[in-house]
Amino acid sequence: MKNIISIVWNSWLKRHEESILLFDSIAAASEIALMLNGQWDGCNGVIIAKCDEIAVNTATKLLEATWCYQGASKAVLNRVTTDEVLRRYAMGERNFINANFRCAILASAKLSEINLSYAKLSWADLSQANLSKADLTAADLSEANLSGADLSKTYLMRANLTKANLQLANLSGANLSSANLSEVNLTDADLTGVNLSLADLRGANFHFCNLSGANLTGAKLIESDLAFARQ
């Protein structure tokens, strides 16, 4: 029994010793992975067995780069320009985890299956954009313009969509469990089969949106707000 506990404990420690670091460019991540004997993920991330912050800071200073831990509440990454994300996406890159797209103009952009988990997209213009099957887990989309956007089958768990404009957006089959949609505009949006379990929907505008087959288990909402929704 002690041997089993020891094996499980050592396995847990090994997993938790690893750190995933994100850098402000792919080039910096590649170089620092070599410098610190880390594993480069082919994008802007590096997996390091034991993170020595002094060594990381020294390496980034040499390369004039910045970094943060994956999932950091405040990213230190430089803002990614519209041209850059479109160019990198066209080249086949899909991982933009924790990237800074605040106020970005990406209207009508075709970005299906892109990984924007933990990304900063507050006040971004994503109207008419194709984000179907994208990963926007825990992304900050507060006050973003997503009117007419294709968000079908998109992962939006724990995403912050406070005061976002989702008028006429297609959210069919999307996963918005535990997301914050307070005061969001969902007028005429398609929410067919959407997962809204445990989501915060207080103050949301549901006028004429399609909620047929939606999962609202445990969602925070005012029942009267659903009066004009189609179910």
Short mmCIF file of N, CA and C in Angstrom, two decimals, residues 23-153:
data_model
loop_
_atom_site.label_atom_id
_atom_site.label_comp_id
_atom_site.label_asym_id
_atom_site.label_seq_id
_atom_site.Cartn_x
_atom_site.Cartn_y
_atom_site.Cartn_z
N PHE A 23 5.44 33.13 -24.55
CA PHE A 23 6.30 34.26 -24.91
C PHE A 23 5.63 35.12 -25.97
N ASP A 24 6.16 36.32 -26.17
CA ASP A 24 5.49 37.27 -27.06
C ASP A 24 5.76 37.02 -28.53
N SER A 25 6.52 36.00 -28.86
CA SER A 25 6.72 35.65 -30.26
C SER A 25 7.14 34.18 -30.37
N ILE A 26 6.90 33.62 -31.53
CA ILE A 26 7.29 32.23 -31.79
C ILE A 26 8.80 32.10 -31.77
N ALA A 27 9.50 33.09 -32.36
CA ALA A 27 10.96 33.05 -32.42
C ALA A 27 11.57 33.01 -31.02
N ALA A 28 11.03 33.85 -30.12
CA ALA A 28 11.55 33.88 -28.76
C ALA A 28 11.32 32.56 -28.05
N ALA A 29 10.14 31.97 -28.24
CA ALA A 29 9.83 30.69 -27.61
C ALA A 29 10.78 29.60 -28.09
N SER A 30 11.04 29.58 -29.39
CA SER A 30 11.95 28.57 -29.95
C SER A 30 13.36 28.70 -29.39
N GLU A 31 13.86 29.95 -29.33
CA GLU A 31 15.21 30.19 -28.82
C GLU A 31 15.31 29.85 -27.33
N ILE A 32 14.32 30.27 -26.56
CA ILE A 32 14.38 30.04 -25.12
C ILE A 32 14.23 28.57 -24.77
N ALA A 33 13.48 27.84 -25.59
CA ALA A 33 13.36 26.39 -25.38
C ALA A 33 14.73 25.73 -25.48
N LEU A 34 15.54 26.18 -26.43
CA LEU A 34 16.90 25.65 -26.59
C LEU A 34 17.79 26.09 -25.43
N MET A 35 17.68 27.35 -25.06
CA MET A 35 18.52 27.90 -24.00
C MET A 35 18.26 27.24 -22.64
N LEU A 36 16.99 26.91 -22.39
CA LEU A 36 16.63 26.39 -21.06
C LEU A 36 16.29 24.90 -21.08
N ASN A 37 16.60 24.26 -22.19
CA ASN A 37 16.36 22.82 -22.32
C ASN A 37 14.88 22.50 -22.09
N GLY A 38 14.03 23.34 -22.67
CA GLY A 38 12.59 23.13 -22.56
C GLY A 38 12.04 22.50 -23.83
N GLN A 39 10.76 22.22 -23.81
CA GLN A 39 10.09 21.63 -24.96
C GLN A 39 9.25 22.69 -25.65
N TRP A 40 9.63 23.05 -26.88
CA TRP A 40 8.90 24.07 -27.64
C TRP A 40 7.67 23.45 -28.25
N ASP A 41 6.51 24.13 -28.19
CA ASP A 41 5.27 23.56 -28.72
C ASP A 41 5.00 23.92 -30.17
N GLY A 42 5.99 24.55 -30.82
CA GLY A 42 5.83 24.92 -32.22
C GLY A 42 5.14 26.25 -32.40
N CYS A 43 4.70 26.83 -31.28
CA CYS A 43 4.04 28.13 -31.33
C CYS A 43 4.79 29.06 -30.37
N ASN A 44 4.08 29.72 -29.47
CA ASN A 44 4.75 30.64 -28.54
C ASN A 44 4.84 30.08 -27.13
N GLY A 45 4.69 28.75 -27.00
CA GLY A 45 4.74 28.13 -25.69
C GLY A 45 5.95 27.24 -25.49
N VAL A 46 6.40 27.14 -24.24
CA VAL A 46 7.54 26.29 -23.88
C VAL A 46 7.19 25.55 -22.59
N ILE A 47 7.39 24.24 -22.61
CA ILE A 47 7.17 23.44 -21.41
C ILE A 47 8.52 23.21 -20.74
N ILE A 48 8.61 23.59 -19.49
CA ILE A 48 9.86 23.47 -18.74
C ILE A 48 9.61 22.60 -17.51
N ALA A 49 10.49 21.63 -17.31
CA ALA A 49 10.30 20.68 -16.21
C ALA A 49 10.28 21.39 -14.86
N LYS A 50 11.26 22.24 -14.61
CA LYS A 50 11.31 22.99 -13.36
C LYS A 50 11.62 24.44 -13.72
N CYS A 51 10.65 25.31 -13.47
CA CYS A 51 10.81 26.70 -13.89
C CYS A 51 11.69 27.49 -12.92
N ASP A 52 12.82 27.95 -13.44
CA ASP A 52 13.70 28.85 -12.70
C ASP A 52 13.45 30.25 -13.25
N GLU A 53 12.68 31.05 -12.53
CA GLU A 53 12.28 32.36 -13.04
C GLU A 53 13.47 33.28 -13.30
N ILE A 54 14.52 33.14 -12.53
CA ILE A 54 15.71 33.96 -12.75
C ILE A 54 16.31 33.64 -14.12
N ALA A 55 16.40 32.33 -14.44
CA ALA A 55 16.93 31.92 -15.73
C ALA A 55 16.02 32.37 -16.87
N VAL A 56 14.73 32.27 -16.66
CA VAL A 56 13.78 32.69 -17.69
C VAL A 56 13.89 34.18 -17.93
N ASN A 57 13.95 34.96 -16.86
CA ASN A 57 14.05 36.42 -16.99
C ASN A 57 15.36 36.82 -17.66
N THR A 58 16.44 36.10 -17.35
CA THR A 58 17.73 36.39 -17.99
C THR A 58 17.66 36.12 -19.48
N ALA A 59 17.06 34.98 -19.84
CA ALA A 59 16.96 34.62 -21.26
C ALA A 59 16.08 35.60 -22.03
N THR A 60 14.95 35.99 -21.43
CA THR A 60 14.07 36.92 -22.12
C THR A 60 14.69 38.31 -22.24
N LYS A 61 15.49 38.67 -21.26
CA LYS A 61 16.17 39.97 -21.33
C LYS A 61 17.17 39.98 -22.49
N LEU A 62 17.89 38.88 -22.67
CA LEU A 62 18.84 38.77 -23.77
C LEU A 62 18.15 38.89 -25.13
N LEU A 63 16.95 38.33 -25.21
CA LEU A 63 16.21 38.33 -26.48
C LEU A 63 15.22 39.49 -26.58
N GLU A 64 15.19 40.34 -25.56
CA GLU A 64 14.27 41.47 -25.50
C GLU A 64 12.83 40.98 -25.69
N ALA A 65 12.50 39.90 -25.00
CA ALA A 65 11.17 39.30 -25.08
C ALA A 65 10.46 39.44 -23.74
N THR A 66 9.19 39.13 -23.73
CA THR A 66 8.41 39.11 -22.49
C THR A 66 7.72 37.75 -22.38
N TRP A 67 7.29 37.40 -21.15
CA TRP A 67 6.69 36.08 -20.97
C TRP A 67 5.69 36.11 -19.82
N CYS A 68 4.91 35.04 -19.74
CA CYS A 68 4.00 34.84 -18.62
C CYS A 68 3.69 33.35 -18.54
N TYR A 69 3.09 32.93 -17.43
CA TYR A 69 2.64 31.55 -17.31
C TYR A 69 1.32 31.39 -18.08
N GLN A 70 1.12 30.21 -18.64
CA GLN A 70 -0.15 29.94 -19.31
C GLN A 70 -1.30 30.10 -18.33
N GLY A 71 -2.32 30.82 -18.75
CA GLY A 71 -3.48 31.04 -17.90
C GLY A 71 -3.33 32.17 -16.91
N ALA A 72 -2.25 32.94 -17.04
CA ALA A 72 -2.05 34.06 -16.12
C ALA A 72 -3.22 35.03 -16.21
N SER A 73 -3.64 35.56 -15.09
CA SER A 73 -4.79 36.46 -15.09
C SER A 73 -4.48 37.76 -15.82
N LYS A 74 -3.23 38.16 -15.82
CA LYS A 74 -2.82 39.35 -16.55
C LYS A 74 -1.66 38.99 -17.47
N ALA A 75 -1.94 38.98 -18.77
CA ALA A 75 -0.90 38.61 -19.73
C ALA A 75 0.10 39.75 -19.89
N VAL A 76 1.34 39.38 -20.11
CA VAL A 76 2.36 40.39 -20.36
C VAL A 76 2.73 40.37 -21.85
N LEU A 77 2.01 39.59 -22.62
CA LEU A 77 2.33 39.46 -24.04
C LEU A 77 1.98 40.75 -24.79
N ASN A 78 2.77 41.05 -25.80
CA ASN A 78 2.51 42.22 -26.61
C ASN A 78 1.24 42.04 -27.41
N ARG A 79 0.61 43.14 -27.76
CA ARG A 79 -0.62 43.07 -28.54
C ARG A 79 -0.32 42.53 -29.93
N VAL A 80 -1.13 41.56 -30.39
CA VAL A 80 -0.96 40.96 -31.71
C VAL A 80 -1.78 41.78 -32.71
N THR A 81 -1.16 42.17 -33.82
CA THR A 81 -1.88 42.98 -34.80
C THR A 81 -2.77 42.10 -35.67
N THR A 82 -3.75 42.72 -36.30
CA THR A 82 -4.66 41.99 -37.18
C THR A 82 -3.91 41.34 -38.32
N ASP A 83 -3.03 42.08 -38.96
CA ASP A 83 -2.26 41.52 -40.08
C ASP A 83 -1.44 40.32 -39.65
N GLU A 84 -0.87 40.39 -38.45
CA GLU A 84 -0.03 39.29 -37.97
C GLU A 84 -0.83 38.03 -37.73
N VAL A 85 -1.98 38.15 -37.08
CA VAL A 85 -2.77 36.95 -36.80
C VAL A 85 -3.30 36.33 -38.09
N LEU A 86 -3.71 37.15 -39.04
CA LEU A 86 -4.20 36.63 -40.32
C LEU A 86 -3.08 35.96 -41.11
N ARG A 87 -1.90 36.54 -41.06
CA ARG A 87 -0.75 35.95 -41.77
C ARG A 87 -0.37 34.62 -41.15
N ARG A 88 -0.28 34.57 -39.83
CA ARG A 88 0.10 33.34 -39.14
C ARG A 88 -0.96 32.27 -39.29
N TYR A 89 -2.23 32.69 -39.29
CA TYR A 89 -3.31 31.72 -39.47
C TYR A 89 -3.25 31.12 -40.88
N ALA A 90 -3.01 31.97 -41.87
CA ALA A 90 -2.93 31.51 -43.25
C ALA A 90 -1.79 30.51 -43.45
N MET A 91 -0.74 30.64 -42.61
CA MET A 91 0.40 29.73 -42.70
C MET A 91 0.15 28.42 -41.95
N GLY A 92 -1.02 28.31 -41.34
CA GLY A 92 -1.37 27.06 -40.67
C GLY A 92 -1.32 27.12 -39.15
N GLU A 93 -0.92 28.26 -38.59
CA GLU A 93 -0.84 28.36 -37.13
C GLU A 93 -2.24 28.52 -36.55
N ARG A 94 -2.51 27.80 -35.47
CA ARG A 94 -3.83 27.86 -34.85
C ARG A 94 -3.76 28.22 -33.36
N ASN A 95 -2.62 28.13 -32.76
CA ASN A 95 -2.48 28.35 -31.32
C ASN A 95 -2.11 29.81 -31.00
N PHE A 96 -3.07 30.52 -30.42
CA PHE A 96 -2.84 31.90 -29.99
C PHE A 96 -3.28 32.03 -28.54
N ILE A 97 -2.89 31.04 -27.74
CA ILE A 97 -3.29 30.98 -26.33
C ILE A 97 -2.77 32.20 -25.57
N ASN A 98 -3.66 32.84 -24.82
CA ASN A 98 -3.30 33.97 -23.96
C ASN A 98 -2.83 35.21 -24.73
N ALA A 99 -3.08 35.24 -26.03
CA ALA A 99 -2.64 36.37 -26.85
C ALA A 99 -3.45 37.63 -26.53
N ASN A 100 -2.89 38.77 -26.84
CA ASN A 100 -3.54 40.05 -26.55
C ASN A 100 -4.13 40.63 -27.84
N PHE A 101 -5.46 40.53 -27.97
CA PHE A 101 -6.16 41.07 -29.13
C PHE A 101 -7.12 42.17 -28.72
N ARG A 102 -6.85 42.85 -27.63
CA ARG A 102 -7.75 43.91 -27.18
C ARG A 102 -7.94 44.95 -28.29
N CYS A 103 -9.20 45.28 -28.56
CA CYS A 103 -9.55 46.31 -29.55
C CYS A 103 -9.16 45.94 -30.98
N ALA A 104 -8.82 44.69 -31.22
CA ALA A 104 -8.43 44.27 -32.57
C ALA A 104 -9.61 44.36 -33.53
N ILE A 105 -9.33 44.66 -34.81
CA ILE A 105 -10.35 44.71 -35.85
C ILE A 105 -10.22 43.43 -36.68
N LEU A 106 -11.11 42.48 -36.41
CA LEU A 106 -11.08 41.19 -37.10
C LEU A 106 -12.45 40.88 -37.70
N ALA A 107 -13.14 41.92 -38.10
CA ALA A 107 -14.46 41.75 -38.70
C ALA A 107 -14.36 40.90 -39.97
N SER A 108 -15.26 39.92 -40.09
CA SER A 108 -15.36 39.02 -41.25
C SER A 108 -14.15 38.10 -41.41
N ALA A 109 -13.28 38.05 -40.42
CA ALA A 109 -12.11 37.17 -40.51
C ALA A 109 -12.53 35.70 -40.46
N LYS A 110 -11.84 34.86 -41.22
CA LYS A 110 -12.12 33.42 -41.24
C LYS A 110 -11.10 32.74 -40.34
N LEU A 111 -11.52 32.40 -39.12
CA LEU A 111 -10.61 31.87 -38.10
C LEU A 111 -11.18 30.61 -37.44
N SER A 112 -11.82 29.77 -38.22
CA SER A 112 -12.42 28.56 -37.65
C SER A 112 -11.33 27.66 -37.05
N GLU A 113 -11.67 27.02 -35.93
CA GLU A 113 -10.79 26.09 -35.21
C GLU A 113 -9.54 26.74 -34.63
N ILE A 114 -9.53 28.05 -34.51
CA ILE A 114 -8.40 28.73 -33.88
C ILE A 114 -8.45 28.53 -32.37
N ASN A 115 -7.29 28.50 -31.73
CA ASN A 115 -7.23 28.36 -30.28
C ASN A 115 -6.94 29.72 -29.66
N LEU A 116 -7.98 30.31 -29.07
CA LEU A 116 -7.86 31.62 -28.42
C LEU A 116 -8.18 31.51 -26.94
N SER A 117 -7.91 30.35 -26.37
CA SER A 117 -8.19 30.18 -24.95
C SER A 117 -7.35 31.15 -24.13
N TYR A 118 -7.98 31.75 -23.13
CA TYR A 118 -7.37 32.73 -22.23
C TYR A 118 -6.95 34.03 -22.95
N ALA A 119 -7.32 34.17 -24.21
CA ALA A 119 -6.95 35.37 -24.96
C ALA A 119 -7.70 36.59 -24.47
N LYS A 120 -7.11 37.76 -24.67
CA LYS A 120 -7.72 39.03 -24.29
C LYS A 120 -8.33 39.65 -25.55
N LEU A 121 -9.67 39.66 -25.63
CA LEU A 121 -10.38 40.14 -26.81
C LEU A 121 -11.42 41.19 -26.45
N SER A 122 -11.23 41.82 -25.32
CA SER A 122 -12.20 42.85 -24.92
C SER A 122 -12.20 44.00 -25.92
N TRP A 123 -13.42 44.48 -26.24
CA TRP A 123 -13.63 45.57 -27.20
C TRP A 123 -13.19 45.24 -28.63
N ALA A 124 -12.89 43.99 -28.92
CA ALA A 124 -12.49 43.60 -30.28
C ALA A 124 -13.69 43.60 -31.21
N ASP A 125 -13.46 43.88 -32.49
CA ASP A 125 -14.52 43.82 -33.49
C ASP A 125 -14.39 42.49 -34.24
N LEU A 126 -15.26 41.54 -33.89
CA LEU A 126 -15.30 40.23 -34.52
C LEU A 126 -16.62 40.01 -35.24
N SER A 127 -17.26 41.10 -35.63
CA SER A 127 -18.54 41.00 -36.32
C SER A 127 -18.40 40.23 -37.62
N GLN A 128 -19.33 39.32 -37.87
CA GLN A 128 -19.35 38.49 -39.08
C GLN A 128 -18.16 37.54 -39.20
N ALA A 129 -17.35 37.43 -38.15
CA ALA A 129 -16.18 36.54 -38.20
C ALA A 129 -16.60 35.07 -38.11
N ASN A 130 -15.81 34.21 -38.72
CA ASN A 130 -16.05 32.76 -38.63
C ASN A 130 -15.15 32.19 -37.55
N LEU A 131 -15.74 31.89 -36.40
CA LEU A 131 -15.00 31.31 -35.28
C LEU A 131 -15.59 29.94 -34.92
N SER A 132 -16.16 29.29 -35.90
CA SER A 132 -16.77 27.98 -35.64
C SER A 132 -15.71 26.98 -35.17
N LYS A 133 -16.08 26.19 -34.17
CA LYS A 133 -15.22 25.17 -33.58
C LYS A 133 -13.94 25.75 -32.97
N ALA A 134 -13.93 27.04 -32.71
CA ALA A 134 -12.76 27.66 -32.07
C ALA A 134 -12.74 27.35 -30.58
N ASP A 135 -11.57 27.44 -29.98
CA ASP A 135 -11.43 27.27 -28.54
C ASP A 135 -11.24 28.64 -27.90
N LEU A 136 -12.28 29.10 -27.22
CA LEU A 136 -12.24 30.40 -26.55
C LEU A 136 -12.43 30.22 -25.04
N THR A 137 -11.96 29.10 -24.55
CA THR A 137 -12.08 28.80 -23.13
C THR A 137 -11.46 29.91 -22.28
N ALA A 138 -12.23 30.45 -21.36
CA ALA A 138 -11.77 31.48 -20.42
C ALA A 138 -11.26 32.74 -21.10
N ALA A 139 -11.64 32.96 -22.35
CA ALA A 139 -11.23 34.18 -23.05
C ALA A 139 -12.00 35.39 -22.51
N ASP A 140 -11.38 36.56 -22.60
CA ASP A 140 -12.04 37.80 -22.18
C ASP A 140 -12.62 38.47 -23.43
N LEU A 141 -13.95 38.38 -23.59
CA LEU A 141 -14.64 38.98 -24.73
C LEU A 141 -15.59 40.07 -24.27
N SER A 142 -15.30 40.65 -23.13
CA SER A 142 -16.18 41.68 -22.59
C SER A 142 -16.29 42.86 -23.55
N GLU A 143 -17.53 43.26 -23.82
CA GLU A 143 -17.86 44.39 -24.69
C GLU A 143 -17.33 44.21 -26.12
N ALA A 144 -17.07 42.98 -26.51
CA ALA A 144 -16.64 42.71 -27.88
C ALA A 144 -17.84 42.73 -28.82
N ASN A 145 -17.59 43.06 -30.09
CA ASN A 145 -18.64 43.06 -31.10
C ASN A 145 -18.58 41.74 -31.87
N LEU A 146 -19.54 40.85 -31.58
CA LEU A 146 -19.61 39.54 -32.23
C LEU A 146 -20.92 39.41 -33.01
N SER A 147 -21.46 40.53 -33.40
CA SER A 147 -22.74 40.50 -34.13
C SER A 147 -22.57 39.75 -35.45
N GLY A 148 -23.47 38.81 -35.70
CA GLY A 148 -23.44 38.05 -36.94
C GLY A 148 -22.31 37.05 -37.04
N ALA A 149 -21.55 36.86 -35.97
CA ALA A 149 -20.40 35.94 -36.00
C ALA A 149 -20.87 34.49 -35.98
N ASP A 150 -20.07 33.62 -36.60
CA ASP A 150 -20.34 32.18 -36.57
C ASP A 150 -19.53 31.58 -35.41
N LEU A 151 -20.24 31.25 -34.34
CA LEU A 151 -19.63 30.65 -33.16
C LEU A 151 -20.19 29.25 -32.92
N SER A 152 -20.62 28.62 -33.98
CA SER A 152 -21.21 27.29 -33.85
C SER A 152 -20.16 26.28 -33.39
N LYS A 153 -20.56 25.46 -32.43
CA LYS A 153 -19.71 24.41 -31.86
C LYS A 153 -18.41 24.97 -31.27
#
